[in-house]
CSV table of C-alpha atoms in Angstrom, one decimal:
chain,number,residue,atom,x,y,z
N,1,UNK,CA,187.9,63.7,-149.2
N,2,UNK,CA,185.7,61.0,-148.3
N,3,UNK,CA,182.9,63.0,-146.5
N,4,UNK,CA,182.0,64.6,-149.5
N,5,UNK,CA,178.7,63.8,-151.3
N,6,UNK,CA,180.4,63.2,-154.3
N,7,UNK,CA,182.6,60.9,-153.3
N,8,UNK,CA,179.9,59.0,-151.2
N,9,UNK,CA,178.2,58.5,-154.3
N,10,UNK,CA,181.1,57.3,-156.4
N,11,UNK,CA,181.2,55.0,-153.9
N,12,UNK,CA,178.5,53.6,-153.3
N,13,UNK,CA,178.1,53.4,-157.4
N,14,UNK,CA,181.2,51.1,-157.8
N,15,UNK,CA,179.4,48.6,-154.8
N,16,UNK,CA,176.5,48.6,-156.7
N,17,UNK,CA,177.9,48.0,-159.7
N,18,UNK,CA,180.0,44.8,-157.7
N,19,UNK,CA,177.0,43.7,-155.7
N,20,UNK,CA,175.0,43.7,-159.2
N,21,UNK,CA,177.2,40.4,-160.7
N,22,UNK,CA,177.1,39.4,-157.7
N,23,UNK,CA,173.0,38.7,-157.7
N,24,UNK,CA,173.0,38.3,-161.4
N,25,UNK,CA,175.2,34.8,-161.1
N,26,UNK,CA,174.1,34.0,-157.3
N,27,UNK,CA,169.8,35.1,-157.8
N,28,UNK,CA,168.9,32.9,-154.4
N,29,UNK,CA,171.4,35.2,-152.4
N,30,UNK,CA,169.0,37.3,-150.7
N,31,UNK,CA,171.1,38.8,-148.1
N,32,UNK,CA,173.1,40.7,-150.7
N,33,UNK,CA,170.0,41.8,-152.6
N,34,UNK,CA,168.7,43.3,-149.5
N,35,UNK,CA,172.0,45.0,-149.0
N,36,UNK,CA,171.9,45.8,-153.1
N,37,UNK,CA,169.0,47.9,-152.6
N,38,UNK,CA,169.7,49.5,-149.3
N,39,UNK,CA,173.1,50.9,-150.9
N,40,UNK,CA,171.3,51.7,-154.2
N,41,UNK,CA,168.8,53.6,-151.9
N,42,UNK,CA,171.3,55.4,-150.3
N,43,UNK,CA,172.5,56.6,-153.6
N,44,UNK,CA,169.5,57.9,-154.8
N,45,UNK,CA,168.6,59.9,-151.3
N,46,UNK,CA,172.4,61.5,-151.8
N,47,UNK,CA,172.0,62.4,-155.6
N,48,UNK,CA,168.5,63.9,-154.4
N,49,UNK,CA,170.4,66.2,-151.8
N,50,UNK,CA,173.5,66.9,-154.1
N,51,UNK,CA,170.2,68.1,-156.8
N,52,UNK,CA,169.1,69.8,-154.1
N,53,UNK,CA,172.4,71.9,-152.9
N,54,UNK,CA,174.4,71.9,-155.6
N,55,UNK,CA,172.8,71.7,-159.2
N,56,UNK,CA,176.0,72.0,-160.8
N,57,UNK,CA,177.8,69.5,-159.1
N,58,UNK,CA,174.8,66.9,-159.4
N,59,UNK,CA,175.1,67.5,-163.1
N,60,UNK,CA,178.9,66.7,-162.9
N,61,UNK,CA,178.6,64.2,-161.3
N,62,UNK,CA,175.8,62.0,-163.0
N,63,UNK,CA,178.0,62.8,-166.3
N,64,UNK,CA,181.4,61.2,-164.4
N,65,UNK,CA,180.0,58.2,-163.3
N,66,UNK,CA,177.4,57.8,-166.4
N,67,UNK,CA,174.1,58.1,-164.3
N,68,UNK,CA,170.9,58.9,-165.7
């Protein structure tokens, strides 16, 4: 079920969390920090829509993938 917001999010979560080492030991790359904060933006515009359409599930999932 890749489609699914969830999963999108999951996603995009574990790329964040790769692309953050990433910048942390390479802090003049700034072609992956503009792609860290275009995929972190896209996280946060699909955990506002999953609050939006699904309170239950948005709750599920920030407690999965230990989101605040």
């Amino acid at each position: 079920d890749c489609g699914s917001t969830r999963v999108q999010i999951a996603r995009l979560t574990v790329e964040i969390d790769a692309l953050r080492l990433h910048c942390a030991s390479h802090p003049k790359d700034e072609h992956s920090k503009r792609g860290f904060q275009a995929k972190l933006s896209a996280r946060t515009r699909l955990l506002k829509y999953l609050r939006r359409e699904s309170p239950q599930d948005y709750a599920t999932t920030l407690t999965t993938l230990d989101l605040k």
